[in-house]
Each structure stands twice: as structure tokens, then as C-alpha cells.
Coordinates of C-alpha atoms in Angstrom, one line a residue:
Chain A
M1429 CA 12.7 20.0 18.3
N1430 CA 15.3 21.8 16.7
P1431 CA 19.1 21.3 18.2
P1432 CA 22.1 22.7 17.7
T1433 CA 24.1 21.1 15.7
P1434 CA 27.8 19.8 17.6
E1435 CA 29.4 21.8 14.5
L1436 CA 27.8 24.9 15.3
I1437 CA 28.7 25.0 19.3
P1438 CA 32.1 27.0 20.1
T1439 CA 35.2 25.2 20.5
A1440 CA 35.6 27.1 23.9
C1441 CA 32.5 25.1 24.9
G1442 CA 34.1 21.7 24.4
P1443 CA 35.7 21.0 27.7
T1444 CA 32.3 21.9 29.7
L1445 CA 30.4 19.7 27.5
A1446 CA 32.8 17.0 27.7
R1447 CA 32.6 17.6 31.5
I1448 CA 28.2 17.3 31.4
Q1449 CA 28.6 14.2 29.4
S1450 CA 31.0 12.4 31.6
V1451 CA 28.4 13.4 34.5
L1452 CA 25.3 11.8 32.5
D1453 CA 28.0 8.8 31.8
G1454 CA 27.9 8.4 36.0
A1455 CA 31.6 9.0 35.9
T1456 CA 32.2 12.0 37.3
L1457 CA 30.0 14.0 40.3
P1458 CA 27.6 16.6 39.7
D1459 CA 29.6 18.9 41.3
K1460 CA 32.6 19.5 39.4
I1461 CA 30.1 20.8 36.7
A1462 CA 29.5 23.9 39.2
A1463 CA 33.0 24.3 39.3
D1464 CA 33.5 25.1 35.9
P1465 CA 34.8 28.7 35.4
H1466 CA 33.6 28.6 31.6
L1467 CA 30.6 28.7 33.0
T1468 CA 30.5 32.3 34.2
A1469 CA 31.5 33.5 30.6
C1470 CA 28.9 31.2 28.2
E1471 CA 24.9 31.4 28.7
S1472 CA 24.4 28.4 26.7
C1473 CA 26.5 26.0 29.0
R1474 CA 25.2 27.6 32.1
G1475 CA 21.6 27.0 30.7
R1476 CA 22.9 23.2 29.6
A1477 CA 24.7 23.0 33.2
R1478 CA 21.6 23.5 34.7
A1479 CA 19.4 21.2 32.6
T1480 CA 21.8 19.0 33.2
R1481 CA 20.7 19.0 37.0
T1482 CA 17.0 18.7 35.9
L1483 CA 17.7 15.5 33.9
L1484 CA 20.0 14.0 36.5
A1485 CA 17.3 14.2 39.1
A1486 CA 14.8 13.1 36.6
L1487 CA 16.3 10.0 35.0
P1488 CA 15.3 7.9 37.8
A1489 CA 11.6 8.0 37.3
L1490 CA 12.8 7.3 33.5
D1491 CA 13.8 3.6 34.3
E1492 CA 10.8 2.7 36.3
P1493 CA 10.2 -0.9 35.1
D1494 CA 7.2 -1.2 33.0
T1495 CA 4.5 -3.5 34.3
L1496 CA 4.1 -6.5 32.5
P1497 CA 0.6 -7.5 30.4
I1498 CA -1.0 -10.2 32.5
G1499 CA -0.2 -13.5 30.7
L1500 CA 2.2 -12.2 28.7
T1501 CA 4.3 -15.1 29.6
G1502 CA 1.7 -17.7 29.0
A1503 CA 1.3 -16.1 25.2
I1504 CA 5.0 -16.2 24.3
L1505 CA 5.4 -19.7 25.6
A1506 CA 2.1 -21.0 23.6
E1507 CA 3.2 -18.8 20.6
V1508 CA 6.6 -20.5 20.8
K1509 CA 5.2 -24.3 21.3
S1510 CA 2.8 -23.8 18.2
D1511 CA 5.8 -22.5 16.0
R1512 CA 8.0 -25.1 16.6
R1513 CA 5.4 -27.7 16.3
A1514 CA 4.8 -26.0 12.9
R1515 CA 8.2 -25.9 12.0
I1516 CA 8.4 -29.7 13.1
R1517 CA 5.3 -30.1 10.8
R1518 CA 7.0 -28.7 8.1
R1519 CA 10.1 -30.4 8.2
A1520 CA 7.8 -33.9 8.5
V1521 CA 6.1 -32.9 5.1
A1522 CA 9.3 -31.8 3.0
L1523 CA 10.8 -35.0 4.5
V1524 CA 7.9 -37.4 3.6
G1525 CA 7.6 -35.4 -0.2
S1526 CA 11.0 -35.6 -0.4
L1527 CA 11.0 -39.1 0.5
A1528 CA 8.1 -39.3 -1.9
A1529 CA 9.4 -38.2 -4.8
A1530 CA 12.7 -40.5 -4.4
V1531 CA 10.7 -43.5 -4.1
A1532 CA 8.5 -42.4 -7.5
I1533 CA 12.0 -42.2 -9.4
V1534 CA 13.0 -45.3 -8.5
V1535 CA 9.8 -46.8 -9.4
W1536 CA 9.6 -45.1 -12.5
A1537 CA 13.6 -46.1 -13.5
A1538 CA 12.9 -49.9 -12.4
T1539 CA 9.6 -49.6 -14.6
R1540 CA 11.5 -47.9 -17.7
S1541 CA 14.3 -50.4 -17.5
A1542 CA 12.1 -53.8 -17.2
G1543 CA 10.0 -52.2 -20.7
R1544 CA 12.9 -51.9 -22.7
P1545 CA 13.5 -55.1 -24.3
S1546 CA 17.3 -56.2 -24.3
P1547 CA 19.5 -56.0 -27.3
D1548 CA 19.9 -59.9 -27.8
S1549 CA 15.9 -60.5 -27.8
S1550 CA 15.3 -58.2 -30.6
P1551 CA 18.4 -57.1 -32.9
E1552 CA 15.4 -55.6 -35.4
I1553 CA 14.4 -52.5 -33.0
V1554 CA 13.7 -49.6 -35.7
S1555 CA 15.8 -46.6 -33.9
P1556 CA 16.4 -42.9 -35.5
R1557 CA 19.6 -43.4 -34.9
P1558 CA 22.0 -43.5 -38.2
D1559 CA 23.2 -46.9 -37.6
H1560 CA 19.8 -48.4 -37.7
I1561 CA 19.1 -46.9 -41.0
P1562 CA 18.5 -49.8 -43.0
A1563 CA 20.9 -51.3 -45.6
L1564 CA 19.8 -49.2 -48.3
A1565 CA 20.7 -45.9 -46.8
S1566 CA 24.0 -47.2 -45.0
T1567 CA 25.2 -48.4 -48.4
S1568 CA 24.8 -45.3 -49.5
A1569 CA 26.4 -43.2 -47.0
P1570 CA 29.2 -41.0 -48.6
T1571 CA 32.4 -42.5 -47.7
P1572 CA 36.1 -40.3 -48.0
G1573 CA 36.9 -40.6 -51.5
S1574 CA 33.7 -42.0 -53.0
R1575 CA 31.9 -39.6 -55.6
P1576 CA 29.0 -37.8 -55.0
I1577 CA 25.4 -38.7 -54.6
R1578 CA 23.2 -37.7 -57.5
I1579 CA 19.4 -37.9 -57.1
G1580 CA 18.7 -39.7 -60.3
D1581 CA 21.0 -42.4 -59.4
E1582 CA 20.0 -43.0 -56.1
L1583 CA 15.9 -43.1 -57.5
A1584 CA 17.2 -45.2 -60.0
R1585 CA 18.8 -47.5 -57.1
A1586 CA 15.7 -47.3 -55.1
G1587 CA 13.6 -48.4 -58.3
G1588 CA 15.9 -51.3 -58.5
A1589 CA 15.6 -52.2 -55.2
I1590 CA 11.6 -51.6 -55.1
R1591 CA 11.7 -54.3 -58.5
E1592 CA 13.9 -56.6 -56.4
S1593 CA 11.8 -56.5 -53.4
S1594 CA 9.0 -57.2 -55.6
R1595 CA 10.1 -59.8 -57.9
E1596 CA 7.8 -62.4 -56.3
L1597 CA 4.7 -60.2 -57.8
T1598 CA 6.5 -59.0 -60.8
D1599 CA 7.9 -62.4 -61.9
P1600 CA 4.6 -64.0 -63.3
A1601 CA 4.1 -60.3 -64.9
G1602 CA 6.7 -61.1 -67.0
A1603 CA 7.4 -57.8 -69.0
A1604 CA 5.6 -55.7 -66.5
S1605 CA 9.0 -55.3 -64.4
Q1606 CA 10.6 -53.6 -67.6
V1607 CA 7.9 -50.8 -67.4
F1608 CA 8.7 -50.1 -63.7
A1609 CA 12.5 -50.0 -64.8
T1610 CA 12.2 -47.3 -66.9
L1611 CA 10.1 -45.1 -64.5
P1612 CA 13.1 -43.1 -63.0
S1613 CA 15.1 -43.1 -66.2
S1614 CA 11.7 -41.5 -67.9
F1615 CA 11.5 -39.0 -65.0
F1616 CA 14.9 -37.6 -64.2
L1617 CA 17.1 -38.4 -67.2
K1618 CA 17.1 -37.6 -70.7
P1619 CA 14.2 -36.8 -72.3
T1620 CA 12.8 -38.8 -75.1
P1621 CA 10.7 -37.9 -77.9
P1622 CA 7.6 -38.0 -77.8
P1623 CA 5.9 -41.2 -79.1
T1624 CA 2.5 -41.2 -81.4
P1625 CA -0.4 -41.2 -79.0
T1626 CA -1.3 -44.3 -79.0
E1627 CA 0.9 -46.8 -80.7
P1628 CA 3.7 -47.0 -78.0
V1629 CA 1.1 -47.6 -75.3
A1630 CA -0.9 -49.9 -77.1
R1631 CA 2.4 -52.0 -78.0
S1632 CA 3.8 -51.9 -74.5
L1633 CA 0.2 -53.1 -73.3
A1634 CA 0.4 -56.1 -75.5
E1635 CA 3.6 -56.7 -75.1
I1636 CA 2.7 -57.6 -71.2
S1637 CA 1.5 -60.9 -69.6
E1638 CA -2.1 -61.2 -69.1
V1639 CA -1.8 -61.0 -65.6
A1640 CA -0.4 -57.2 -65.8
K1641 CA -2.7 -55.9 -68.3
T1642 CA -5.4 -56.8 -66.3
G1643 CA -3.5 -55.1 -63.2
L1644 CA -2.8 -52.1 -65.5
E1645 CA -6.0 -51.5 -67.8
P1646 CA -7.6 -50.1 -64.9
V1647 CA -5.0 -47.3 -64.5
T1648 CA -4.8 -46.4 -68.4
G1649 CA -8.5 -45.9 -68.4
S1650 CA -8.2 -43.9 -65.4
A1651 CA -5.9 -42.1 -66.9
Q1652 CA -8.1 -41.5 -69.7
K1653 CA -10.8 -40.8 -68.7
A1654 CA -9.3 -38.1 -66.3
F1655 CA -7.8 -36.5 -69.2
A1656 CA -11.2 -35.7 -70.6
R1657 CA -12.8 -34.6 -67.3
F1658 CA -9.8 -32.3 -67.5
L1659 CA -10.8 -30.9 -71.8
R1660 CA -14.0 -31.2 -70.7
D1661 CA -13.4 -28.7 -67.6
V1662 CA -11.2 -26.5 -69.7
E1663 CA -13.7 -26.1 -72.3
A1664 CA -16.1 -25.0 -69.8
M1665 CA -14.0 -22.1 -68.9
Q1666 CA -13.5 -20.7 -71.9
P1667 CA -14.4 -16.8 -71.8
G1668 CA -16.2 -16.5 -74.6
K1669 CA -18.7 -19.1 -73.2
P1670 CA -20.9 -17.0 -70.4
K1671 CA -23.0 -19.0 -68.2
S1672 CA -26.3 -18.7 -68.9
Chain B
M1411 CA 22.0 -21.4 35.4
T1412 CA 24.1 -19.3 33.0
D1413 CA 23.1 -18.4 29.7
A1414 CA 25.2 -20.8 27.5
V1415 CA 23.5 -24.1 29.8
I1416 CA 20.2 -22.5 29.4
V1417 CA 20.5 -22.4 25.3
R1418 CA 21.9 -25.3 25.1
R1419 CA 19.0 -26.9 27.2
C1420 CA 16.5 -25.1 25.2
L1421 CA 18.1 -26.4 21.8
A1422 CA 17.5 -29.8 23.3
G1423 CA 13.6 -28.7 23.8
D1424 CA 13.3 -28.5 27.3
P1425 CA 10.3 -26.7 28.1
G1426 CA 11.4 -26.0 31.9
A1427 CA 14.5 -23.8 29.8
T1428 CA 12.5 -22.2 27.3
R1429 CA 10.0 -21.0 30.3
E1430 CA 13.6 -19.5 32.5
L1431 CA 14.4 -17.8 29.1
V1432 CA 11.4 -15.7 28.9
E1433 CA 11.3 -15.1 32.2
R1434 CA 14.5 -14.0 32.4
F1435 CA 13.9 -11.7 29.5
Q1436 CA 11.3 -10.7 28.9
K1437 CA 10.7 -7.7 31.2
D1438 CA 13.9 -5.9 29.5
V1439 CA 12.3 -6.9 26.1
Y1440 CA 9.1 -5.6 26.8
G1441 CA 10.0 -2.4 28.7
L1442 CA 12.6 -1.1 25.6
C1443 CA 9.8 -2.3 23.1
V1444 CA 7.3 -0.1 25.5
R1445 CA 9.8 2.5 25.1
L1446 CA 10.9 2.3 21.5
L1447 CA 7.3 2.2 20.4
G1448 CA 5.5 3.9 22.9
H1449 CA 2.7 1.5 22.3
H1450 CA 1.7 -1.2 25.2
Q1451 CA -0.4 -3.1 22.4
D1452 CA 2.2 -2.9 19.7
A1453 CA 5.3 -4.1 22.7
E1454 CA 3.3 -6.8 23.4
D1455 CA 3.0 -8.1 20.2
V1456 CA 6.7 -7.5 19.3
T1457 CA 7.9 -9.0 22.8
Q1458 CA 6.7 -12.3 21.1
E1459 CA 7.8 -11.8 17.8
V1460 CA 10.5 -11.3 19.7
F1461 CA 11.0 -14.4 21.2
L1462 CA 9.4 -16.4 18.2
R1463 CA 12.9 -14.9 16.4
V1464 CA 15.0 -15.9 19.5
F1465 CA 13.9 -19.3 19.5
R1466 CA 13.9 -19.9 16.2
S1467 CA 17.3 -18.5 15.8
L1468 CA 19.1 -19.7 19.0
G1469 CA 20.9 -22.2 17.2
R1470 CA 22.9 -19.4 15.3
W1471 CA 23.7 -17.5 18.8
D1472 CA 27.7 -17.4 19.6
A1473 CA 28.1 -18.9 22.7
T1474 CA 31.1 -17.1 23.4
R1475 CA 28.7 -13.5 23.8
P1476 CA 26.3 -12.6 26.1
L1477 CA 23.0 -13.6 25.4
R1478 CA 21.2 -10.4 26.5
P1479 CA 22.9 -8.3 24.0
W1480 CA 22.0 -10.9 21.5
V1481 CA 18.1 -10.9 22.6
L1482 CA 18.2 -6.9 23.0
G1483 CA 19.5 -6.9 19.4
I1484 CA 16.6 -8.5 18.3
A1485 CA 14.0 -6.7 19.8
V1486 CA 16.0 -3.1 18.7
N1487 CA 15.5 -4.9 15.1
R1488 CA 11.8 -5.7 15.5
C1489 CA 11.0 -2.8 17.0
R1490 CA 12.4 -0.7 14.3
T1491 CA 10.8 -3.2 11.4
C1492 CA 7.3 -2.2 13.6
A1493 CA 7.7 1.3 13.6
G1494 CA 8.6 1.3 9.7
R1495 CA 5.4 -1.0 9.3
R1496 CA 3.2 1.4 11.1
S1497 CA 4.3 4.6 9.6
R1498 CA 3.6 3.0 5.9
G1499 CA 0.4 1.6 7.2
P1500 CA -2.8 3.9 7.4
E1501 CA -2.7 6.7 10.4
L1502 CA -5.0 5.9 13.1
A1503 CA -7.5 8.5 14.6
D1504 CA -5.7 10.2 17.7
Y1505 CA -8.4 8.6 20.4
L1506 CA -7.8 5.2 18.9
H1507 CA -3.9 5.3 20.1
E1508 CA -3.4 3.2 23.0
A1509 CA -1.0 5.6 24.2
P1510 CA 0.9 4.8 27.6
D1511 CA -0.5 7.0 30.3
R1512 CA 1.9 9.5 30.6
R1513 CA -0.8 12.6 32.3
P1514 CA 1.5 14.5 34.6
G1515 CA 0.4 14.3 38.3
D1516 CA 2.9 16.6 39.8
D1517 CA 5.9 18.3 39.1
S1518 CA 8.1 15.5 38.9
A1519 CA 5.7 13.5 36.9
E1520 CA 5.2 16.8 34.5
L1521 CA 9.0 16.7 34.3
T1522 CA 9.1 12.7 33.4
H1523 CA 6.3 13.2 30.8
E1524 CA 8.5 16.2 29.2
I1525 CA 11.5 14.5 29.1
R1526 CA 9.8 11.2 27.5
A1527 CA 8.2 13.3 24.9
A1528 CA 11.6 14.7 24.4
V1529 CA 13.0 11.4 23.8
D1530 CA 10.6 10.3 21.8
G1531 CA 11.0 13.4 19.5
L1532 CA 14.3 12.1 18.9
R1533 CA 15.7 10.7 15.7
D1534 CA 15.6 6.6 16.0
D1535 CA 19.2 5.7 16.6
Y1536 CA 19.8 8.1 19.5
R1537 CA 16.4 7.7 21.2
T1538 CA 17.8 3.6 20.9
V1539 CA 20.8 4.3 22.3
F1540 CA 19.3 6.8 25.2
V1541 CA 16.8 4.3 26.1
L1542 CA 19.1 1.5 26.0
F1543 CA 21.5 3.5 28.6
H1544 CA 19.5 5.7 30.3
E1545 CA 16.5 3.7 31.1
R1546 CA 17.6 0.2 30.2
G1547 CA 21.0 0.5 32.1
Q1548 CA 23.3 -1.0 29.0
S1549 CA 26.4 0.0 29.0
Y1550 CA 28.1 1.6 25.9
D1551 CA 29.6 -1.9 25.2
E1552 CA 26.4 -3.6 25.2
I1553 CA 24.5 -1.0 23.4
A1554 CA 27.4 -1.6 20.4
E1555 CA 26.3 -5.4 20.6
V1556 CA 22.6 -4.7 20.5
I1557 CA 23.0 -2.3 17.3
G1558 CA 25.9 -3.5 15.8
R1559 CA 28.0 -0.3 15.8
P1560 CA 31.1 0.7 17.1
V1561 CA 31.2 1.8 20.5
G1562 CA 32.3 5.1 19.4
T1563 CA 29.5 5.5 17.3
V1564 CA 27.2 4.7 20.2
K1565 CA 29.4 7.5 22.3
T1566 CA 28.9 10.0 19.6
W1567 CA 24.9 9.2 19.2
L1568 CA 24.1 9.3 22.9
H1569 CA 25.6 12.5 23.2
R1570 CA 24.2 14.4 20.7
A1571 CA 20.7 13.0 22.0
R1572 CA 21.6 14.5 25.8
L1573 CA 22.5 17.9 24.1
E1574 CA 19.0 17.4 22.0
L1575 CA 18.0 16.9 25.3
L1576 CA 19.2 19.7 27.1
D1577 CA 18.7 22.2 24.8
H1578 CA 14.9 20.8 24.6
L1579 CA 14.6 21.3 28.8
R1580 CA 16.0 24.7 28.6
S1581 CA 13.7 25.6 25.5
R1582 CA 10.9 24.8 27.6
G1583 CA 12.0 26.6 30.3
L1584 CA 12.1 23.2 32.5
V1585 CA 15.3 24.4 34.7
A1586 CA 14.7 26.4 37.9
E1587 CA 15.6 29.6 38.0
E1588 CA 17.1 29.2 41.8
E1589 CA 19.1 26.7 40.3
A1590 CA 20.4 28.9 37.4
K1591 CA 21.6 31.3 40.0
E1592 CA 24.0 29.0 41.7
F1593 CA 26.2 29.6 38.8
K1594 CA 26.0 33.2 38.4
V1595 CA 29.0 35.1 39.6

């Protein structure tokens, strides 16, 4: 259907069309259309007026009540009932689920608080928090106005601490503690002129007690063996000696 | 029983009130769905959907407003959704369409058939207001309530729908010649 748009309708037709609409609304009697003088001059409006009469005659047939399908009421009621039950079930499941979640959270919280020891019972808990760092670190914590931290000093201090903590073992060893005490300074501080290969070691080994000597001899022996093996490997990797 | 009372009883879970509400509106809803969808089976399905929606959202109904336009508004929306879904889906072969029986038996039936076909050819909005006004007997105010538009818009759409229909009848020659003569000078 390709109807004319209202913009294309001449303005002279306006009152007639309004009257036709009023008749179709049921507000005006159909006879009023026939008395319109515009119809004698306008072929379109005359055609619309005739079509209006036709439409008015056919409209009562349009609003004939449709026969309801058999069982429609029962089907609707069953559907509504089933939907209502499903909604109640969904709500119940949601309620039970949320209750279960709440109970689980409460149980978890209770278990957690029961498993955690009280601060009075074990004051030695190791914790990553800064206030639980051992005394060594806490003593070296920078404070405003203190001097900056130096790695060498800290290592020396750590070595001292190790030495102090192992005093029970090292005391019987006597001079062995002096060897440990030289470790930080020999690694990180001033370089010392290389001594003659064997004399200082022999002297130092001779100075320490028998117990310490017994502990250190395997170390020195292993170092010598490792160095000998290193020299052998280097010799074996010389380019002038191809493999056979 | 007034609308407010019946709704209150439905919300309380009274099966008798549920049945009464369905029986009160099912004819209007089904008739509207048949006219807007042009398909009995679809209309039946959509009618069930409409009542499901009605009972689901009955708690949101404004008791100060009439119930019938509210129910018909849901029906119009569901029909629109169904029509949209149908237009997006695969088209059935013509012989599979279960269209309402519109075979003309005599002249008046032919005229009715022709008018129905012309109404079906209208734009969706125009067809809805035409069906609600001329076939379901709703007033302008009620239609405005149903489709959620101002009364002025409803009037404009209905007037345009009528003009299109009248011009269709003219173009199809469905105006008797003797009737035409009475307007001639």
C-alpha cells in the first residue's frame, strides 16, 4: 500500500478530512459528510467519503470476538502455577546457598581464630613484619642522624656475631677464631700483599690447636686437590695439543 | 470484584483470583494477539507469555491506574517482540503458515477480508492503534496508556491509518457506484 502522506493533501481538504475522522471516531453522524460542499469540487475527498461509508459498514464485522482455543485458560493457569513454583524454588535455592555461604564464612573465621596462637603463648613467632626482624637487623636500622650503612662494616659485624654465636665451638679451638675474624677484612677491605705460597698457611696451621687443625685440614687438602685438578684441565685445553 | 482487590488476592496466592484475572482478560489479550500477529498458534503462545509476565510483575502495577490497559500494553509489547523474532527467523513455506481463515464467502466477507488485509499492511504502530480502537473498542486515553505514547500521537497515528485504509479501498474499487452518485451535483 502506498498512501499519500498528509503533507500532500491540499489544505482545502482539511475540514472535510477532519469531519471524516470525526465520523469514524463516532463523534459525528455519517450524514454530515454528505452535506459537505467541498465534496462537489474535490474528487479525492468524494472518494474518501464513499470509502468511509464502506468502512463504517464493515467495521462491526472486524471486531467479531475471536473464539478462544479450547483449553487456553487451563494452559495459562498451569503455566502460571509452574512459573510460580519455579520462582519459589529458585528463591529457596538462593536462600539456602547464601545461608551455606554465611555458615562457611563463620566456620572458616572461627577455625582461623582458633588455630592462631595468642601473643602471650609464643612470643618468638617469626613474622615478615619489620618489628619481628632479629636483633641484629633492628640494631642496625638507620635512625635520623646516624651514619650511613656500609656493607663492609656490616659484614664485619655479622662475622663478629657469627663468631660470638659459635664461641662455644671455637673456644676449644683457640686460635681458630682469629682466622674467622680475618675473613671479612680480607675479603672486603684493603688488599694485602700476597704472601709466600706456603709459609703463612703452614704457620697459621701450626699456630692453631689440634682440634681446629683437625677441622681445617680437610678443607685445605680439598682446596689443593681442586687447584691441581683445575691446572690439569687448563693444560688439557691447550690449543696446541689436539685430541687424538 | 475490582481490579485492585483481584490483584491483591493474586499477590496473596489465591488461585481463585488468579483464575478470575485470566478469565477477565484472556479474550481481549488473545483477540489482540491474533489481530497483531495474524497467526492463531503464535497468538496462543504469546497469550500465555503475556499472562506469565502479568503475574510476574503484578506487584509493580500502579493501583491508581486501570488494569486493562496495563495488561494490553504487555500484550502489545509481547506481540512486537514475537513479530520481531519471527522476522529474524527463517521464513516458513507458505503452506506451513497457519493463518486465520479469511476466505471471503460473500460480498461482506470479501470486504472484511480486504479491510483486514489492508490493516495488516499498515505500519506496526498504525495497525496497533487501529486494532485497539476499531476492533478492541479502546478509547484514545486507553490506547495512549497501552502503547505509552501521548494521546496526540495516538490520534495522529489513527488518522493516518484511516486515510491509508480509505485510499486503499478506493484504489481497490471497493466503493459502490450508486453510493458515489449521491455526492454528485
